[in-house]
Short mmCIF file of C-alpha atoms and ligand atoms in Angstrom, two decimals:
data_model
loop_
_atom_site.label_atom_id
_atom_site.label_comp_id
_atom_site.label_asym_id
_atom_site.label_seq_id
_atom_site.Cartn_x
_atom_site.Cartn_y
_atom_site.Cartn_z
CA MET A 300 -61.93 38.90 -9.82
CA LYS A 301 -60.37 38.14 -13.18
CA GLN A 302 -59.29 34.52 -13.39
CA SER A 303 -56.18 35.48 -15.35
CA HIS A 304 -55.05 37.44 -12.26
CA LEU A 305 -55.56 34.58 -9.80
CA ILE A 306 -52.30 33.26 -8.37
CA THR A 307 -53.67 29.71 -8.65
CA LYS A 308 -54.40 27.35 -11.51
CA THR A 309 -56.46 24.20 -11.56
CA VAL A 310 -54.18 21.25 -10.94
CA LYS A 311 -54.01 18.17 -13.18
CA SER A 312 -52.18 15.69 -10.99
CA ILE A 313 -52.86 15.25 -7.31
CA PRO A 314 -50.42 13.43 -5.02
CA LYS A 315 -51.33 9.74 -4.72
CA GLU A 316 -51.23 9.79 -0.93
CA GLU A 317 -53.97 12.42 -0.87
CA VAL A 318 -56.88 10.03 -0.43
CA SER A 319 -59.78 12.10 0.84
CA LEU A 320 -62.32 13.48 -1.61
CA ASN A 321 -62.41 16.94 -0.01
CA SER A 322 -58.68 17.54 -0.25
CA ARG A 323 -58.42 16.06 -3.74
CA LEU A 324 -61.14 18.34 -5.12
CA LEU A 325 -59.95 21.40 -3.19
CA ILE A 326 -56.35 20.91 -4.32
CA GLN A 327 -57.39 20.21 -7.90
CA ALA A 328 -59.48 23.39 -8.04
CA GLY A 329 -56.69 25.49 -6.51
CA PHE A 330 -58.52 26.23 -3.24
CA ILE A 331 -55.89 24.74 -0.91
CA ASP A 332 -52.34 23.41 -1.05
CA LYS A 333 -50.86 20.68 1.08
CA LEU A 334 -47.69 21.37 3.06
CA ALA A 335 -47.64 18.13 5.08
CA ALA A 336 -50.17 15.60 6.39
CA GLY A 337 -52.98 17.55 8.06
CA ILE A 338 -51.36 20.91 7.26
CA TYR A 339 -52.70 23.04 4.43
CA THR A 340 -52.39 26.52 2.93
CA TYR A 341 -55.67 28.26 2.18
CA LEU A 342 -55.28 29.80 -1.26
CA PRO A 343 -57.36 32.86 -2.23
CA LEU A 344 -60.48 30.95 -3.30
CA GLY A 345 -60.31 28.53 -0.37
CA LEU A 346 -59.70 31.34 2.08
CA LYS A 347 -62.72 33.23 0.77
CA ALA A 348 -64.93 30.19 1.37
CA LEU A 349 -63.38 29.60 4.80
CA ASN A 350 -63.93 33.26 5.75
CA ASN A 351 -67.55 33.02 4.60
CA ILE A 352 -68.06 30.10 6.99
CA SER A 353 -66.29 31.91 9.84
CA ASN A 354 -68.48 34.95 9.24
CA ILE A 355 -71.66 32.87 9.41
CA VAL A 356 -70.41 31.37 12.68
CA ARG A 357 -69.44 34.82 13.99
CA ASP A 358 -72.82 36.26 13.08
CA GLU A 359 -74.74 33.51 14.89
CA MET A 360 -72.44 33.66 17.94
CA ASN A 361 -72.90 37.45 18.16
CA LYS A 362 -76.69 37.00 17.93
CA ALA A 363 -76.46 34.56 20.85
CA GLY A 364 -74.71 37.22 22.96
CA GLY A 365 -71.15 36.01 22.37
CA GLN A 366 -68.30 38.53 22.63
CA GLU A 367 -65.35 37.85 20.37
CA LEU A 368 -61.79 37.85 21.63
CA LEU A 369 -58.55 36.23 20.49
CA MET A 370 -56.44 34.15 22.84
CA PRO A 371 -52.82 33.15 22.21
CA ALA A 372 -51.96 29.90 20.48
CA LEU A 373 -48.75 29.68 22.52
CA THR A 374 -49.69 28.67 26.06
CA PRO A 375 -47.49 28.07 29.14
CA LYS A 376 -47.08 24.61 30.69
CA LYS A 377 -48.24 25.68 34.16
CA ASN A 378 -51.80 26.35 32.99
CA TRP A 379 -52.05 22.78 31.64
CA GLU A 380 -50.58 21.39 34.85
CA GLU A 381 -53.39 23.02 36.87
CA THR A 382 -55.92 20.78 35.09
CA GLY A 383 -53.76 17.69 34.65
CA ARG A 384 -53.89 17.98 30.90
CA TRP A 385 -50.15 18.56 30.30
CA ASP A 386 -49.85 14.79 30.55
CA GLY A 387 -53.54 13.94 30.09
CA LEU A 388 -54.20 15.34 26.63
CA ASP A 389 -52.41 13.07 24.18
CA VAL A 390 -52.76 15.33 21.13
CA LEU A 391 -50.96 18.28 22.73
CA PHE A 392 -48.04 19.71 20.73
CA LYS A 393 -45.33 20.64 23.25
CA LEU A 394 -42.30 22.82 22.69
CA LYS A 395 -39.45 24.49 24.54
CA GLY A 396 -38.76 28.21 24.46
CA ALA A 397 -35.88 30.35 25.70
CA GLY A 398 -34.49 29.33 29.08
CA ASP A 399 -36.01 25.88 28.57
CA LYS A 400 -39.48 27.22 29.42
CA GLU A 401 -42.11 24.79 28.21
CA PHE A 402 -45.20 25.63 26.19
CA ALA A 403 -48.04 23.90 24.40
CA LEU A 404 -49.72 25.00 21.20
CA GLY A 405 -53.38 25.50 22.08
CA ALA A 406 -55.48 22.44 21.27
CA THR A 407 -58.46 23.90 23.15
CA HIS A 408 -58.60 26.91 25.49
CA GLU A 409 -60.21 26.11 28.83
CA GLU A 410 -56.74 26.52 30.40
CA VAL A 411 -56.52 30.08 29.08
CA VAL A 412 -60.11 31.30 29.21
CA THR A 413 -60.79 30.21 32.81
CA PRO A 414 -57.94 32.16 34.48
CA LEU A 415 -58.72 35.03 32.08
CA MET A 416 -62.40 35.29 33.02
CA LYS A 417 -61.54 34.79 36.70
CA LYS A 418 -60.12 38.33 36.57
CA PHE A 419 -63.50 39.77 35.59
CA ILE A 420 -66.12 37.53 37.19
CA LEU A 421 -66.37 38.44 40.86
CA SER A 422 -70.03 38.46 41.79
CA TYR A 423 -73.37 37.09 40.57
CA LYS A 424 -73.83 40.52 38.92
CA ASP A 425 -71.05 39.63 36.46
CA LEU A 426 -72.91 36.55 35.21
CA PRO A 427 -73.81 35.16 32.75
CA LYS A 428 -71.04 35.89 30.23
CA TYR A 429 -70.24 34.36 26.85
CA VAL A 430 -66.91 34.70 25.05
CA TYR A 431 -65.66 33.11 21.88
CA GLN A 432 -62.82 33.13 19.41
CA ILE A 433 -62.19 31.84 15.91
CA GLN A 434 -58.63 30.68 16.08
CA THR A 435 -56.09 28.22 14.77
CA LYS A 436 -55.78 25.10 16.91
CA TYR A 437 -53.01 22.52 16.94
CA ARG A 438 -53.47 18.82 17.63
CA ASN A 439 -51.02 16.03 17.05
CA GLU A 440 -53.66 13.86 15.38
CA PRO A 441 -52.35 10.36 14.70
CA ARG A 442 -54.57 9.89 11.66
CA ALA A 443 -54.36 12.97 9.48
CA LYS A 444 -55.55 11.43 6.22
CA SER A 445 -58.92 13.08 5.85
CA GLY A 446 -57.88 16.39 4.35
CA LEU A 447 -59.56 19.33 6.06
CA LEU A 448 -61.68 17.00 8.17
CA ARG A 449 -58.78 16.15 10.46
CA GLY A 450 -56.05 18.76 10.44
CA ARG A 451 -53.01 18.95 12.68
CA GLU A 452 -53.48 22.69 12.31
CA PHE A 453 -57.11 23.71 11.87
CA LEU A 454 -59.55 26.51 12.55
CA MET A 455 -61.93 26.27 15.49
CA LYS A 456 -64.61 28.48 16.92
CA ASP A 457 -64.71 27.88 20.64
CA LEU A 458 -67.26 29.64 22.82
CA TYR A 459 -67.20 29.42 26.60
CA SER A 460 -70.20 30.31 28.75
CA PHE A 461 -70.16 31.25 32.45
CA HIS A 462 -73.19 30.91 34.71
CA THR A 463 -74.32 31.10 38.32
CA ASP A 464 -76.03 27.69 38.20
CA SER A 465 -76.87 24.63 36.12
CA GLU A 466 -80.35 25.87 35.20
CA ASP A 467 -78.90 28.95 33.57
CA LEU A 468 -76.34 26.80 31.75
CA ASP A 469 -79.15 24.47 30.55
CA GLN A 470 -81.03 27.42 29.08
CA TYR A 471 -78.00 28.75 27.25
CA TYR A 472 -77.20 25.26 25.99
CA GLU A 473 -80.59 25.34 24.22
CA VAL A 474 -79.80 28.78 22.74
CA MET A 475 -76.49 27.42 21.39
CA THR A 476 -78.15 24.30 19.99
CA LYS A 477 -80.49 26.51 17.96
CA ALA A 478 -77.60 28.76 16.85
CA TYR A 479 -75.67 25.69 15.66
CA PHE A 480 -78.59 24.47 13.56
CA LYS A 481 -78.84 27.93 12.00
CA ILE A 482 -75.12 27.82 11.15
CA PHE A 483 -75.35 24.42 9.49
CA GLU A 484 -78.45 25.48 7.58
CA ARG A 485 -76.66 28.58 6.25
CA CYS A 486 -73.66 26.40 5.30
CA GLY A 487 -75.87 24.11 3.20
CA LEU A 488 -75.67 21.25 5.71
CA GLY A 489 -79.06 21.78 7.37
CA ASP A 490 -80.76 18.70 5.91
CA SER A 491 -77.92 16.31 6.65
CA THR A 492 -76.87 17.45 10.16
CA HIS A 493 -78.31 15.77 13.25
CA LEU A 494 -78.07 16.56 16.94
CA THR A 495 -76.47 13.46 18.42
CA TYR A 496 -76.23 12.25 21.99
CA SER A 497 -72.74 11.25 22.97
CA SER A 498 -71.43 9.70 26.13
CA GLY A 499 -68.46 12.07 26.16
CA GLY A 500 -69.94 14.40 28.81
CA THR A 501 -67.44 15.10 31.55
CA PHE A 502 -69.96 16.08 34.22
CA SER A 503 -73.32 15.36 32.72
CA LYS A 504 -74.67 12.12 31.37
CA TYR A 505 -74.49 13.30 27.77
CA SER A 506 -72.74 15.85 25.67
CA HIS A 507 -73.97 16.57 22.16
CA GLU A 508 -72.36 16.35 18.79
CA PHE A 509 -73.62 17.75 15.53
CA GLN A 510 -73.13 14.97 13.03
CA THR A 511 -73.41 15.46 9.26
CA VAL A 512 -74.46 12.28 7.50
CA CYS A 513 -71.98 11.48 4.75
CA LYS A 514 -70.82 8.18 3.22
CA THR A 515 -67.18 9.04 3.81
CA GLY A 516 -67.61 10.10 7.46
CA GLU A 517 -65.37 8.31 9.97
CA ASP A 518 -67.99 8.29 12.78
CA ILE A 519 -70.94 5.92 13.05
CA VAL A 520 -74.23 7.35 14.30
CA TYR A 521 -77.61 5.78 14.92
CA LEU A 522 -80.44 8.00 13.72
CA CYS A 523 -83.94 7.59 15.13
CA LYS A 524 -86.21 6.65 12.22
CA ASN A 525 -89.04 8.57 13.85
CA CYS A 526 -87.55 11.94 14.90
CA GLY A 527 -84.07 12.03 13.31
CA LEU A 528 -82.22 12.48 16.61
CA GLY A 529 -78.87 10.71 16.70
CA VAL A 530 -77.07 8.57 19.24
CA ASN A 531 -73.36 7.89 18.80
CA LYS A 532 -71.78 4.46 18.64
CA GLU A 533 -70.46 4.45 22.24
CA ILE A 534 -73.84 4.84 23.88
CA ILE A 535 -76.18 3.07 21.67
CA ASP A 536 -76.20 -0.01 23.96
CA GLU A 537 -77.32 1.95 26.97
CA THR A 538 -79.87 3.93 24.97
CA PRO A 539 -82.16 1.38 23.30
CA LYS A 540 -84.92 4.01 23.31
CA CYS A 541 -84.46 7.32 21.46
CA PRO A 542 -83.80 10.11 24.00
CA GLY A 543 -86.02 12.40 21.89
CA CYS A 544 -89.19 10.40 21.25
CA GLU A 545 -88.74 7.07 23.09
CA LYS A 546 -89.14 5.05 19.88
CA SER A 547 -86.52 2.38 19.33
CA GLU A 548 -85.90 2.04 15.60
CA TYR A 549 -82.55 3.38 14.50
CA GLU A 550 -80.68 3.39 11.21
CA GLU A 551 -76.90 3.23 11.12
CA LYS A 552 -75.10 5.96 9.14
CA ASN A 553 -71.60 7.23 8.56
CA ALA A 554 -71.19 10.83 9.64
CA ILE A 555 -68.73 13.69 10.25
CA GLU A 556 -68.73 15.48 13.61
CA VAL A 557 -68.95 19.15 12.66
CA GLY A 558 -69.67 20.54 16.13
CA ASN A 559 -69.60 19.54 19.76
CA ILE A 560 -71.18 21.10 22.85
CA PHE A 561 -70.36 20.26 26.48
CA LYS A 562 -71.57 21.13 29.93
CA LEU A 563 -68.30 21.55 31.82
CA LYS A 564 -70.08 22.44 35.09
CA ALA A 565 -67.35 23.32 37.66
CA LYS A 566 -64.48 21.23 36.27
CA TYR A 567 -62.28 24.15 35.22
CA SER A 568 -63.64 26.64 37.77
CA ASP A 569 -62.53 24.24 40.49
CA ALA A 570 -59.09 23.80 38.92
CA PHE A 571 -58.50 27.56 38.71
CA LYS A 572 -60.61 28.49 41.77
CA MET A 573 -62.92 30.72 39.77
CA ASN A 574 -65.69 31.57 42.24
CA PHE A 575 -68.37 34.24 42.38
CA LYS A 576 -70.13 35.78 45.37
CA ASP A 577 -73.90 35.41 45.63
CA LYS A 578 -76.28 38.02 47.15
CA GLU A 579 -75.35 36.86 50.65
CA ASP A 580 -71.64 37.13 49.86
CA LYS A 581 -71.27 33.35 49.83
CA GLU A 582 -68.79 31.92 47.31
CA HIS A 583 -69.71 29.35 44.64
CA PRO A 584 -67.83 27.95 41.65
CA VAL A 585 -68.78 29.46 38.31
CA ILE A 586 -70.66 26.95 36.13
CA MET A 587 -69.28 26.62 32.59
CA GLY A 588 -70.22 25.31 29.17
CA CYS A 589 -68.12 25.03 26.00
CA TYR A 590 -69.21 24.95 22.40
CA GLY A 591 -66.90 24.03 19.52
CA ILE A 592 -67.24 24.09 15.77
CA GLY A 593 -64.52 23.67 13.17
CA PRO A 594 -64.93 26.08 10.23
CA SER A 595 -62.17 24.27 8.31
CA ARG A 596 -63.80 20.89 8.98
CA VAL A 597 -67.13 22.41 7.90
CA LEU A 598 -65.44 23.52 4.65
CA GLY A 599 -64.22 19.97 4.02
CA THR A 600 -67.62 18.54 4.95
CA ILE A 601 -69.41 20.80 2.47
CA VAL A 602 -67.15 19.45 -0.29
CA GLU A 603 -67.75 15.84 0.83
CA VAL A 604 -71.54 16.37 0.83
CA HIS A 605 -71.99 18.68 -2.17
CA ASN A 606 -70.18 17.35 -5.22
CA ASP A 607 -70.83 15.46 -8.43
CA LYS A 608 -68.67 13.75 -11.02
CA ASN A 609 -67.59 17.13 -12.41
CA GLY A 610 -66.49 18.76 -9.19
CA MET A 611 -67.63 20.82 -6.22
CA VAL A 612 -71.05 22.45 -5.77
CA TRP A 613 -70.93 25.39 -3.34
CA PRO A 614 -73.90 26.51 -1.30
CA GLU A 615 -74.58 30.20 -2.00
CA GLU A 616 -73.56 31.67 1.33
CA VAL A 617 -70.23 29.84 1.38
CA ALA A 618 -69.22 30.07 -2.30
CA PRO A 619 -66.13 32.26 -2.91
CA PHE A 620 -68.10 33.90 -5.73
CA LYS A 621 -71.79 33.61 -6.49
CA PHE A 622 -71.27 33.87 -10.27
CA HIS A 623 -68.66 32.44 -12.61
CA LEU A 624 -68.67 34.46 -15.82
CA VAL A 625 -67.11 32.50 -18.68
CA ASN A 626 -66.25 34.19 -21.93
CA LEU A 627 -66.27 31.85 -24.95
CA SER A 628 -66.41 34.60 -27.59
CA LYS A 629 -63.37 35.41 -29.65
CA ASP A 630 -63.32 38.97 -28.45
CA SER A 631 -63.92 40.09 -24.91
CA VAL A 632 -65.90 43.29 -25.49
CA GLN A 633 -69.27 41.99 -24.31
CA ALA A 634 -67.82 39.95 -21.44
CA ASP A 635 -65.67 42.84 -20.17
CA LYS A 636 -68.75 45.05 -20.21
CA ALA A 637 -70.83 42.48 -18.34
CA TYR A 638 -68.06 42.00 -15.77
CA GLU A 639 -67.80 45.73 -15.14
CA ALA A 640 -71.57 46.14 -14.86
CA LEU A 641 -71.82 43.30 -12.35
CA GLN A 642 -68.87 44.64 -10.36
CA LYS A 643 -70.55 48.04 -10.21
CA LYS A 644 -73.65 46.48 -8.72
CA GLY A 645 -71.50 44.87 -6.04
CA ILE A 646 -72.15 41.34 -7.34
CA GLU A 647 -69.43 38.80 -6.51
CA VAL A 648 -68.18 37.38 -9.81
CA LEU A 649 -65.22 35.36 -10.94
CA TYR A 650 -64.52 36.22 -14.58
CA ASP A 651 -62.82 33.61 -16.72
CA ASP A 652 -61.07 35.94 -19.14
CA ARG A 653 -58.28 33.44 -19.91
CA ASN A 654 -57.20 32.56 -23.37
CA GLU A 655 -58.14 28.87 -23.07
CA PRO A 656 -60.32 26.51 -25.14
CA ALA A 657 -64.04 26.46 -24.29
CA GLY A 658 -63.82 22.87 -23.02
CA VAL A 659 -61.12 23.76 -20.50
CA LYS A 660 -63.02 26.79 -19.23
CA LEU A 661 -66.32 24.96 -18.80
CA LYS A 662 -64.63 22.01 -17.10
CA ASP A 663 -62.84 24.32 -14.68
CA ALA A 664 -66.09 26.16 -13.92
CA ASP A 665 -67.77 22.88 -12.99
CA LEU A 666 -64.78 21.78 -10.90
CA MET A 667 -64.68 25.08 -8.98
CA GLY A 668 -68.41 24.86 -8.41
CA MET A 669 -69.70 28.44 -8.11
CA PRO A 670 -73.51 28.41 -7.72
CA TYR A 671 -74.28 30.17 -11.05
CA ARG A 672 -72.43 30.03 -14.36
CA LEU A 673 -72.80 32.85 -16.88
CA VAL A 674 -71.62 32.10 -20.42
CA ILE A 675 -71.09 34.66 -23.15
CA SER A 676 -70.47 33.18 -26.59
CA ASP A 677 -71.07 33.93 -30.24
CA LYS A 678 -74.37 32.04 -29.85
CA THR A 679 -75.82 34.10 -27.01
CA ALA A 680 -75.99 37.38 -28.96
CA GLU A 681 -76.76 40.27 -26.54
CA LYS A 682 -77.96 37.88 -23.87
CA ILE A 683 -76.08 35.78 -21.36
CA GLU A 684 -76.56 32.07 -20.78
CA LEU A 685 -77.32 31.32 -17.13
CA LYS A 686 -76.95 27.88 -15.55
CA LYS A 687 -77.27 26.80 -11.95
CA ARG A 688 -74.45 24.46 -10.89
CA THR A 689 -77.05 22.05 -9.49
CA GLU A 690 -79.16 21.92 -12.67
CA ASP A 691 -78.68 20.94 -16.30
CA GLU A 692 -80.97 23.48 -17.96
CA THR A 693 -79.67 26.78 -19.20
CA LYS A 694 -81.62 29.93 -19.96
CA LEU A 695 -80.83 33.18 -21.72
CA VAL A 696 -81.09 36.27 -19.56
CA ALA A 697 -80.44 39.99 -20.01
CA LEU A 698 -77.52 41.52 -18.14
CA GLU A 699 -79.93 43.76 -16.16
CA ASP A 700 -81.77 40.72 -14.77
CA ILE A 701 -78.80 38.88 -13.35
CA ASP A 702 -79.01 40.27 -9.83
CA ASN A 703 -82.54 38.86 -9.48
CA VAL A 704 -81.63 35.17 -9.80
P1 LIG B 563 -63.04 14.31 16.88
O1 LIG B 563 -63.75 13.33 17.78
O2 LIG B 563 -63.53 14.29 15.47
O3 LIG B 563 -61.55 14.25 17.01
P2 LIG B 563 -63.22 16.23 18.96
O4 LIG B 563 -64.25 15.62 19.84
O5 LIG B 563 -61.78 16.06 19.31
O6 LIG B 563 -63.47 15.75 17.44
P3 LIG B 563 -63.62 18.92 19.86
O7 LIG B 563 -62.44 18.88 20.71
O8 LIG B 563 -64.94 18.94 20.54
O9 LIG B 563 -63.58 17.76 18.76
O10 LIG B 563 -63.51 20.15 18.87
C1 LIG B 563 -64.62 20.94 18.46
C2 LIG B 563 -64.78 20.92 16.96
O11 LIG B 563 -63.54 21.24 16.31
C3 LIG B 563 -65.16 19.58 16.37
O12 LIG B 563 -66.54 19.38 16.46
C4 LIG B 563 -64.69 19.72 14.94
O13 LIG B 563 -65.63 20.48 14.18
C5 LIG B 563 -63.43 20.54 15.09
N1 LIG B 563 -62.22 19.68 15.10
C6 LIG B 563 -61.75 18.94 16.13
N2 LIG B 563 -60.60 18.32 15.78
C7 LIG B 563 -60.35 18.71 14.50
C8 LIG B 563 -59.28 18.44 13.58
N3 LIG B 563 -58.27 17.66 13.91
N4 LIG B 563 -59.35 19.01 12.36
C9 LIG B 563 -60.36 19.84 12.01
N5 LIG B 563 -61.38 20.14 12.82
C10 LIG B 563 -61.38 19.59 14.07
MG1 LIG B 564 -60.34 14.83 18.56
#
């Protein structure tokens, strides 16, 4: 992609009320634009990064047997009344349609997926099943000051699992836990993300959060100094010993909840009377689990965790482009050639072909944070100067060798 063709420009002045680091950097670099508190447009570069995260999530969900579908965001009141959440869920956006029919914008989808799967799950032979979607959710969050970390409109992957019994659910819960760790590792958050016990379980003693340690995180977690397992603030008093290794030395950290997994058991199956027949034709409620992850919150978290004084630092699998080719020569012959050669090889490259001073181009490259910078200047002769965004050293490489870095 030629930078001169991009619809966006880096932004000099950011609105004062935009206080979070992730939104400030993303707005400044032209990755997102703010429409209102907690509501953002994903611009081409931001959308590319967001799609990369969604695709990592999709890949790992497919590997874990998930089947993708897409449920509506507009959901009728009666479904929420069945579970008591029309009045019980305080963040629900409610609206009236034609004929005064009432709807909610989906904040989560148990009320849609349960009656949906009820149509297909009849006997034990239909179980287990796993379905997921990557979809825009709406929540009337009272505090929407954290940029992409707390949107009023945001992207969520929600997977729902359906089982004959709790043992089968427990096994799949382990499969999902592993898949989540793989996702966070691929998103560059592997080292800083901890499985955390939380007291939020509806029908089991604990549910689990995936918490990414970060100074700006709004959650407090207690990490076991021995095994790294986390316990969230609300249960720390009842869990003086680490649930993982029984040691009792914790350190307190700020963190961002990037994912959340729950054993729902029969809560929603009971509400919608979703039963299956066993071998003896006896009916039982289907046992459910749900597994959420916010790709847009993950995007914001990556920016909060991976940055320096000059800007963002994208992990390779999430970066909109792996390479940022910057031409500092007076003419563009060599840079155009390099760009074309890299394009031909299928290498993702953003090419700064703008007519701007070197200082501006290099500053923008740092701010935008692609993993590798390639500079062509009068000093590099036939070679190209390669620099990793995370390192200070540069080295001269031949065009042919660039795909091996
Ligand atoms: P929080 O406690 O931070 O409000 P939650 O417990 O309400 O999160 P869930 O309902 O379990 O979150 O949603 C699943 C995932 O969706 C979360 O782990 C997070 O990654 C993401 N998420 C939830 N709310 C938001 C939001 N307002 N903006 C962006 N992502 C969100
Ligand atoms: Mg919430």
